[in-house]
Coordinates of C-alpha atoms in Angstrom, one line a residue:
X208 CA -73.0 -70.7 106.4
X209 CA -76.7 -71.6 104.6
X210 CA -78.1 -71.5 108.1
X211 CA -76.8 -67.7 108.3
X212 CA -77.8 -66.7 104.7
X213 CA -81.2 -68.1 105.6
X214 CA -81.6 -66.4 108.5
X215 CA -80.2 -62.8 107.2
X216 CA -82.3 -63.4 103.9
X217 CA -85.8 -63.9 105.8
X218 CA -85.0 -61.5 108.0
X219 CA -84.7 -58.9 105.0
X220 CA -87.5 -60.2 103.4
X221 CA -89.9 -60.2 106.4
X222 CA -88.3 -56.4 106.9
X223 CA -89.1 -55.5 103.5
X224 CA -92.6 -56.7 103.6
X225 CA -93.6 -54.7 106.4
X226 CA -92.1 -51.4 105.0
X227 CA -88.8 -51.5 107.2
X228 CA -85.9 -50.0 105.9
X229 CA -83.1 -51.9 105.9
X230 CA -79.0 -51.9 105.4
X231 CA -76.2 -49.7 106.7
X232 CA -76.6 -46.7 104.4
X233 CA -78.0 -44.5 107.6
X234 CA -74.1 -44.6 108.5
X235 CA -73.5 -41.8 106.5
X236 CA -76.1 -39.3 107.1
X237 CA -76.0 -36.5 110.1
X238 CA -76.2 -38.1 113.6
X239 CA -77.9 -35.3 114.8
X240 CA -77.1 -35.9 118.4
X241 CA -74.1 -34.8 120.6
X242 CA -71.6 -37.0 123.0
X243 CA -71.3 -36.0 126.3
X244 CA -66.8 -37.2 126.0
X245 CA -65.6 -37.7 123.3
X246 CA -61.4 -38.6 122.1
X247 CA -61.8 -37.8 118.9
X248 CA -63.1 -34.5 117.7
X249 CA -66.6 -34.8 117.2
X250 CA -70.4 -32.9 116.5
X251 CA -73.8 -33.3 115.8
X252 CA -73.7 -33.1 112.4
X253 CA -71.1 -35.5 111.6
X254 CA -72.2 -38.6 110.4
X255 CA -73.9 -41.8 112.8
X256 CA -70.5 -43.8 111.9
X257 CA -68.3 -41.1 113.7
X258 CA -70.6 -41.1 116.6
X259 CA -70.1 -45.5 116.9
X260 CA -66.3 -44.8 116.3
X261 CA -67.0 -42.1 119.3
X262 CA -68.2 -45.1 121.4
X263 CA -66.1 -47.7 120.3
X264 CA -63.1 -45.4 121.5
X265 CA -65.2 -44.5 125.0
X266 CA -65.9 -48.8 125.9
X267 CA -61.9 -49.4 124.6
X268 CA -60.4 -46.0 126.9
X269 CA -62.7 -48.1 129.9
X270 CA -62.1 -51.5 129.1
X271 CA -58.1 -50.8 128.8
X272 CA -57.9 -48.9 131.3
X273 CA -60.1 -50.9 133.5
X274 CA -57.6 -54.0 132.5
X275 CA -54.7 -52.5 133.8
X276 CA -56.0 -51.4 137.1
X277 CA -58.0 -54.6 138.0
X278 CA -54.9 -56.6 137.2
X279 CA -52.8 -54.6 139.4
X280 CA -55.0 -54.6 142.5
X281 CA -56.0 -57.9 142.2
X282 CA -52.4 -59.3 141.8
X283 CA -51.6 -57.6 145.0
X284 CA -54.8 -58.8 146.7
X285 CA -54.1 -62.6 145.8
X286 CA -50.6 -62.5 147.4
X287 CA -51.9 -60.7 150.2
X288 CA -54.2 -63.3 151.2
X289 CA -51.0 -65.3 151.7
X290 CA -49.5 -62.8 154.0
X291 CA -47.6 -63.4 157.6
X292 CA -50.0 -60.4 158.8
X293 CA -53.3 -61.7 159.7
X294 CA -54.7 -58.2 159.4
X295 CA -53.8 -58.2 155.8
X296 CA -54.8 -61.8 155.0
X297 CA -58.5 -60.7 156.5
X298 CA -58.4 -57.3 154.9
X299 CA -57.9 -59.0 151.5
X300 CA -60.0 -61.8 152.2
X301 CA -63.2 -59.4 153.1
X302 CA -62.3 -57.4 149.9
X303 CA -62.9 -60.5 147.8
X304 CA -65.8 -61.3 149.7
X305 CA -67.5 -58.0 149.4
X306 CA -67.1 -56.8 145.8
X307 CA -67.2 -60.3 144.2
X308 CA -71.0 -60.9 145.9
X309 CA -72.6 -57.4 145.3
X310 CA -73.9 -57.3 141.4
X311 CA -72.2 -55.2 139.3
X312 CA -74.3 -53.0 137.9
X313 CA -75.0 -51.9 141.8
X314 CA -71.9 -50.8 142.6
X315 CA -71.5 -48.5 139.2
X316 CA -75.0 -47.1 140.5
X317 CA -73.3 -46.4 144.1
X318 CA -70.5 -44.8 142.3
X319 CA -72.3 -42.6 140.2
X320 CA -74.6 -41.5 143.3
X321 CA -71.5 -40.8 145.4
X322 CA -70.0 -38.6 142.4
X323 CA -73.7 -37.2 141.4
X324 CA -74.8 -36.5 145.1
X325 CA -71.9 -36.6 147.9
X326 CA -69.4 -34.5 146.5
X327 CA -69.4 -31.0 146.2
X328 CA -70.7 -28.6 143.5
X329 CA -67.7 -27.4 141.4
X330 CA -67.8 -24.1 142.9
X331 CA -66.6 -25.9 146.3
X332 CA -64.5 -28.5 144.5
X333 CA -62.2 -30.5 146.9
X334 CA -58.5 -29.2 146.1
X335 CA -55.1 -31.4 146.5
X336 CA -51.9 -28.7 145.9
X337 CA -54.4 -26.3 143.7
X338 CA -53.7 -28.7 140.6
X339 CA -56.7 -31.3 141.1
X340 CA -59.7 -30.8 141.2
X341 CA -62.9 -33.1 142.7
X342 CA -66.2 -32.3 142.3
X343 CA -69.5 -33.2 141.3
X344 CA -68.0 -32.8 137.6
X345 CA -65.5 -35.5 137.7
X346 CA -61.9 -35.2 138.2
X347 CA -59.5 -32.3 136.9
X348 CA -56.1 -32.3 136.7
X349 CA -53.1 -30.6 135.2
X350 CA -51.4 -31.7 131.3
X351 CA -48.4 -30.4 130.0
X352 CA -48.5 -28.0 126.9
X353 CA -47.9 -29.9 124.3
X354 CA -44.6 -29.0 122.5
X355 CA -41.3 -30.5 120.9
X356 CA -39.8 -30.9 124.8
X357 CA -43.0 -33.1 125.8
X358 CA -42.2 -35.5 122.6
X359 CA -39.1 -35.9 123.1
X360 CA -39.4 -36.9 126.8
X361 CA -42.1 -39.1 125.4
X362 CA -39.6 -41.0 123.4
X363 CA -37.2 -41.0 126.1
X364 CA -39.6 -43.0 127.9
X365 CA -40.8 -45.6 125.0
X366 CA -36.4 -45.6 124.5
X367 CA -36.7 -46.4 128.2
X368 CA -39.3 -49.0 127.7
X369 CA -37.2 -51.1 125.4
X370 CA -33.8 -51.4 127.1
X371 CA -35.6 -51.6 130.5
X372 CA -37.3 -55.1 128.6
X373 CA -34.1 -55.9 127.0
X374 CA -32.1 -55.6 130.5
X375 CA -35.1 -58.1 131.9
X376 CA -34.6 -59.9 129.3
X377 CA -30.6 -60.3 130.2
X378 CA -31.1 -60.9 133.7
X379 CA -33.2 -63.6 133.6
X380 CA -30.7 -65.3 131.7
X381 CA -28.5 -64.6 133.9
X382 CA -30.6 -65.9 136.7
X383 CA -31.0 -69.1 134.9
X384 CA -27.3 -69.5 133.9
X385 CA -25.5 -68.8 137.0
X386 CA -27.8 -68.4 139.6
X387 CA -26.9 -65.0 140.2
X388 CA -30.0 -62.5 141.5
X389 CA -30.5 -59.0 139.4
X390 CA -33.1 -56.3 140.5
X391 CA -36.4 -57.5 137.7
X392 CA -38.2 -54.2 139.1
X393 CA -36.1 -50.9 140.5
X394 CA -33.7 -51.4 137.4
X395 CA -36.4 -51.2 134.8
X396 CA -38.0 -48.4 136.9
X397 CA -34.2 -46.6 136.7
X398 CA -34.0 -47.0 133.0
X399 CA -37.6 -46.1 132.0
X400 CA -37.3 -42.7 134.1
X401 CA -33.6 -42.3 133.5
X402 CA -34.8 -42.3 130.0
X403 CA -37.5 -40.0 129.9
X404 CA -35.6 -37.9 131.7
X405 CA -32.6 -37.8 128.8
X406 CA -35.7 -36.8 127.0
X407 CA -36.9 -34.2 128.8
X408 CA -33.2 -32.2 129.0
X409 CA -32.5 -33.0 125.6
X410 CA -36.1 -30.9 124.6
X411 CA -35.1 -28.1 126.9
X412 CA -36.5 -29.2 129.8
X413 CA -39.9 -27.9 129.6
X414 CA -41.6 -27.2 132.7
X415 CA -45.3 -25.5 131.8
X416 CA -48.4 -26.9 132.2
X417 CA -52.1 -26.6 131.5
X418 CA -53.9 -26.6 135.0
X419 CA -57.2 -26.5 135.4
X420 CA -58.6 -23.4 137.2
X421 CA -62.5 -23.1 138.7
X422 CA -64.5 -20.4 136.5
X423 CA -67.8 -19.9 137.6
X424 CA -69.7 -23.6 136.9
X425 CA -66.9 -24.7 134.4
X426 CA -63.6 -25.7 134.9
X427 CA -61.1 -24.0 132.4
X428 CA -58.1 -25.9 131.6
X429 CA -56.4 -29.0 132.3
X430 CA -58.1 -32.4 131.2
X431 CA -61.1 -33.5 133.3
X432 CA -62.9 -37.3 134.1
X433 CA -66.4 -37.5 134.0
X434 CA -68.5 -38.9 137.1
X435 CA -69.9 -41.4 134.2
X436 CA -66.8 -42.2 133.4
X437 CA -64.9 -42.7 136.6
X438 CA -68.3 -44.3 138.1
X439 CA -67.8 -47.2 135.3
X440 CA -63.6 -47.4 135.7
X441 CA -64.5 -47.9 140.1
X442 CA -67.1 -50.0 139.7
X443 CA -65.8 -52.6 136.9
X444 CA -62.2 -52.4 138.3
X445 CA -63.1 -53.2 142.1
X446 CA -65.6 -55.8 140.6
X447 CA -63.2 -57.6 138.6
X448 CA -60.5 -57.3 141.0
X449 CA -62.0 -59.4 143.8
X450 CA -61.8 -62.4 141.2
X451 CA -58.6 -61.5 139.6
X452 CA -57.5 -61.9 143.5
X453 CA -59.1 -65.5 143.5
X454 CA -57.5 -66.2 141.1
X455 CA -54.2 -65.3 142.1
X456 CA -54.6 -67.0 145.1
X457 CA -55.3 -70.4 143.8
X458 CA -52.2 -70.1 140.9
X459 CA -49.5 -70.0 144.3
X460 CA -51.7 -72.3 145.9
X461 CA -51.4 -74.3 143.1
X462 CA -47.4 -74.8 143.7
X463 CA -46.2 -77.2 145.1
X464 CA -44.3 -76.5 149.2
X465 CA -41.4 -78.0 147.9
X466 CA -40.9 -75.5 145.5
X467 CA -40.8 -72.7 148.5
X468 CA -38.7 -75.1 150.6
X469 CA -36.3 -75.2 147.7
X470 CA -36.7 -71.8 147.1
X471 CA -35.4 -70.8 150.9
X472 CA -32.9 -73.4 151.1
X473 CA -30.9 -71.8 148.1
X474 CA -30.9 -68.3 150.4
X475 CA -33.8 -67.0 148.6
X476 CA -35.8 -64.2 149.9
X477 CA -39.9 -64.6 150.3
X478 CA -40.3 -61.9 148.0
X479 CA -37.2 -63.5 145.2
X480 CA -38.8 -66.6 146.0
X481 CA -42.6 -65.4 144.7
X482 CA -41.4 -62.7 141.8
X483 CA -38.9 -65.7 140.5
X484 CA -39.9 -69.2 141.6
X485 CA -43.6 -69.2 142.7
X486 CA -45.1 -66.5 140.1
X487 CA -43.7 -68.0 137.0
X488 CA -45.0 -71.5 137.5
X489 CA -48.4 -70.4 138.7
X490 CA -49.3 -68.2 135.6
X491 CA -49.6 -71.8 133.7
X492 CA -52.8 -71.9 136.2
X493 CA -53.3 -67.8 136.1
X494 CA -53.4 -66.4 132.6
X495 CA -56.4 -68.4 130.9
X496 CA -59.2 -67.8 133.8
X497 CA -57.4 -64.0 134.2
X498 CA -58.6 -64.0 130.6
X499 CA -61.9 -64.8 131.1
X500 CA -62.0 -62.0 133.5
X501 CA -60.7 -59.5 130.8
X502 CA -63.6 -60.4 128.4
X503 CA -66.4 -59.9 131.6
X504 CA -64.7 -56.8 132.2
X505 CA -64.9 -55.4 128.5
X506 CA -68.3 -57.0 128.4
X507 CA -69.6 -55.7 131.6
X508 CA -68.5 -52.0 130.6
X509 CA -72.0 -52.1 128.3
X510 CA -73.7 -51.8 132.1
X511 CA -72.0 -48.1 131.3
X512 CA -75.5 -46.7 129.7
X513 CA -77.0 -47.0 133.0
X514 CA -75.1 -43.9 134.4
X515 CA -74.9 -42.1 131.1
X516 CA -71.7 -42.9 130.0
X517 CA -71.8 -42.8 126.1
X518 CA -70.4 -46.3 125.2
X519 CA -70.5 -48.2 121.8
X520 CA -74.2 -49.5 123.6
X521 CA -75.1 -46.2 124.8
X522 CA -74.7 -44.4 120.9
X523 CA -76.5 -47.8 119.1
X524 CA -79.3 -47.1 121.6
X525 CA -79.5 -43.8 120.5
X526 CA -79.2 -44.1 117.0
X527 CA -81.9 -47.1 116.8
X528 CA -84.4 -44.6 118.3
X529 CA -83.8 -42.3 115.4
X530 CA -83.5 -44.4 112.7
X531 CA -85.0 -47.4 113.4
X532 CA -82.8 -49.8 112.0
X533 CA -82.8 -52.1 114.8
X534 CA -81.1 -55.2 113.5
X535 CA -78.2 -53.1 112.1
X536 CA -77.5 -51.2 115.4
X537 CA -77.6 -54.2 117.6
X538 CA -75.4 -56.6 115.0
X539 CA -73.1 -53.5 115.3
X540 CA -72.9 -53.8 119.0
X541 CA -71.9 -58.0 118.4
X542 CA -69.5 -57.2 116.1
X543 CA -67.7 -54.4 118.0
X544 CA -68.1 -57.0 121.6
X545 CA -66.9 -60.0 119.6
X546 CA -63.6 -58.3 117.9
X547 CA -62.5 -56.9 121.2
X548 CA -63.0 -60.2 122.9
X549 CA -61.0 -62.1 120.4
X550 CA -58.5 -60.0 120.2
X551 CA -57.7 -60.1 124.0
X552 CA -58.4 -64.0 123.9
X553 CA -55.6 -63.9 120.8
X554 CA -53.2 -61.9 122.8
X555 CA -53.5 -63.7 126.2
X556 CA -53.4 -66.8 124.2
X557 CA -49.6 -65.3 123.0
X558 CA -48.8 -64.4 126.6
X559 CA -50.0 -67.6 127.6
X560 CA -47.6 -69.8 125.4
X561 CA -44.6 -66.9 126.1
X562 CA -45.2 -67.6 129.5
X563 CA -45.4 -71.2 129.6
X564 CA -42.9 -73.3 131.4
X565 CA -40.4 -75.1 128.6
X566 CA -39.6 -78.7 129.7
X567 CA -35.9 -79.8 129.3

């Protein structure tokens, strides 16, 4: 604590002396700069801390989005490298070995040049079904019009969401108790759309949407991705994939053959022996380098102001060169990296005790 009140009070001092302006009053004046996407409404002369709260909200829509993805792929990868097909085991094994060994920050660059420079210009956007759109301005695709019917069929679905986790939650209690197998996937699937869909009747079953339509250079309706932004969600989520895989692999490789031979002499399937015997005692090796993973994802999405995408980093960077308050800008940056990344260390931390095997 002295040590940081030392440095903070020299550094003000030294600032002070040289004519520097100092302290975070310069969050309330007029930006004077727009953002390219933003998920809030925003403009130029709202003040600088709208514009950081702009880029906070553009690294957390990558890095959550990013999380979800990378986990899912590279899940999938790590069990396929244990295949019966060889062709799947190599396929997944050259993945790995491709994306984990080419930098980063050179595959968001090859993203953004295949979106900048090998698709076409919106005019000649490629079309799937006259709903989505693909073109050198990012991805367009079709919303529903917001109404009381597109609420409700929202709650359906978060209704869906519980008693699909509370029927999980029943089953594997089951599982344990008698022995007896219950579907941990299709069910919840069932539930979760069988719910929305209750929704959805019960708000009169609305069917209109918002679909975007080519206009001249713009595309009208719809919501859109940005090449910026689908250049950073590729290239972090392929990245961190490739390691996510690794590790994946090296949590089943981790249990023990007995447990599969036990597994198959009960009558198990290979696929009720992974989701139920294997899985579950390899996340004690899984979850806390899967976490590690999360916070290099988050913390490589700052590699987003290379393509233009208007991150947390990319607005500081813009807002140092017009006010100058250097120190500020950049402790803003550390504090924005640091809270995300404990916060994800805290929750995997939770996941990680929830998910840890009780001995009896």
């Amino acid at each position: 604590a002295f040590g940081v009140w030392y440095l903070t009070n020299s550094t003000l001092a030294n600032m002070a002396a040289r004519g520097i302006q100092s302290g975070f009053g310069f969050l309330l004046q007029p930006a004077g700069f727009d953002i390219g996407e933003s998920l809030i409404p925003y403009d130029a002369l709202d003040p600088y801390w709208k514009a950081f709260a702009v880029g906070v909200l553009n690294t957390l829509r990558v890095a959550v989005v990013g999380i979800i993805f990378a986990t899912l792929l590279g899940t999938v990868l790590g069990i396929g490298r244990f295949s019966a097909n060889a062709i799947v085991r190599g396929l997944c094994y050259a993945y790995v070995e491709l994306f984990r060994n080419v930098p980063v920050l050179l595959q968001l660059l090859m993203w953004y040049l295949l979106f900048a420079d090998m698709l076409p210009p919106i005019t000649e956007a490629l079309s799937v079904g006259g709903a989505f759109f693909l073109s050198k301005n990012g991805l367009s695709f079709p919303l529903p019009v917001w109404g009381p019917g597109v609420a409700l069929t929202l709650l359906g679905a978060l209704a869906g969401v519980v008693a699909a986790w509370l029927y999980r939650r029943w089953a594997i209690a089951k599982f344990e108790a008698t022995g007896q197998i219950k579907s941990l996937f299709w069910v919840p699937v069932v539930i979760v759309i069988a719910g929305a869909l209750l929704g959805w009747i019960a708000g009169g079953a609305p069917t209109t949407w918002n679909v975007p339509k080519p206009s001249g250079f713009i595309m009208e309706g719809g919501a859109s991705a940005t090449p910026e932004f689908l250049a950073v969600l590729l290239g972090l989520v392929l990245y961190t994939a490739a390691f996510i895989a690794e590790v994946v692999r090296a949590g089943i490789a981790s249990v023990v053959h007995g447990q599969v031979e036990a597994a198959s002499s009960l009558g198990l399937t290979k696929d009720h022996a992974m989701r139920l015997v294997i899985l579950p005692q390899a996340l004690r090796v899984i979850v806390p380098p899967v976490t590690s993973q999360y916070l290099n994802l988050t913390k490589n999405s700052s590699l987003a102001v290379a393509v233009g995408y208007p991150d947390v980093v990319s607005i500081a960077n813009t807002s140092l060169n017009q006010t100058g308050r250097a120190v500020e800008c950049i402790a803003l940056i550390m504090a924005v990296y640091l809270t995300t990344s404990l916060a994800t260390s805290a929750f995997m931390n939770w996941y990680n005790r929830r998910a840890a095997i009780k001995e009896r």
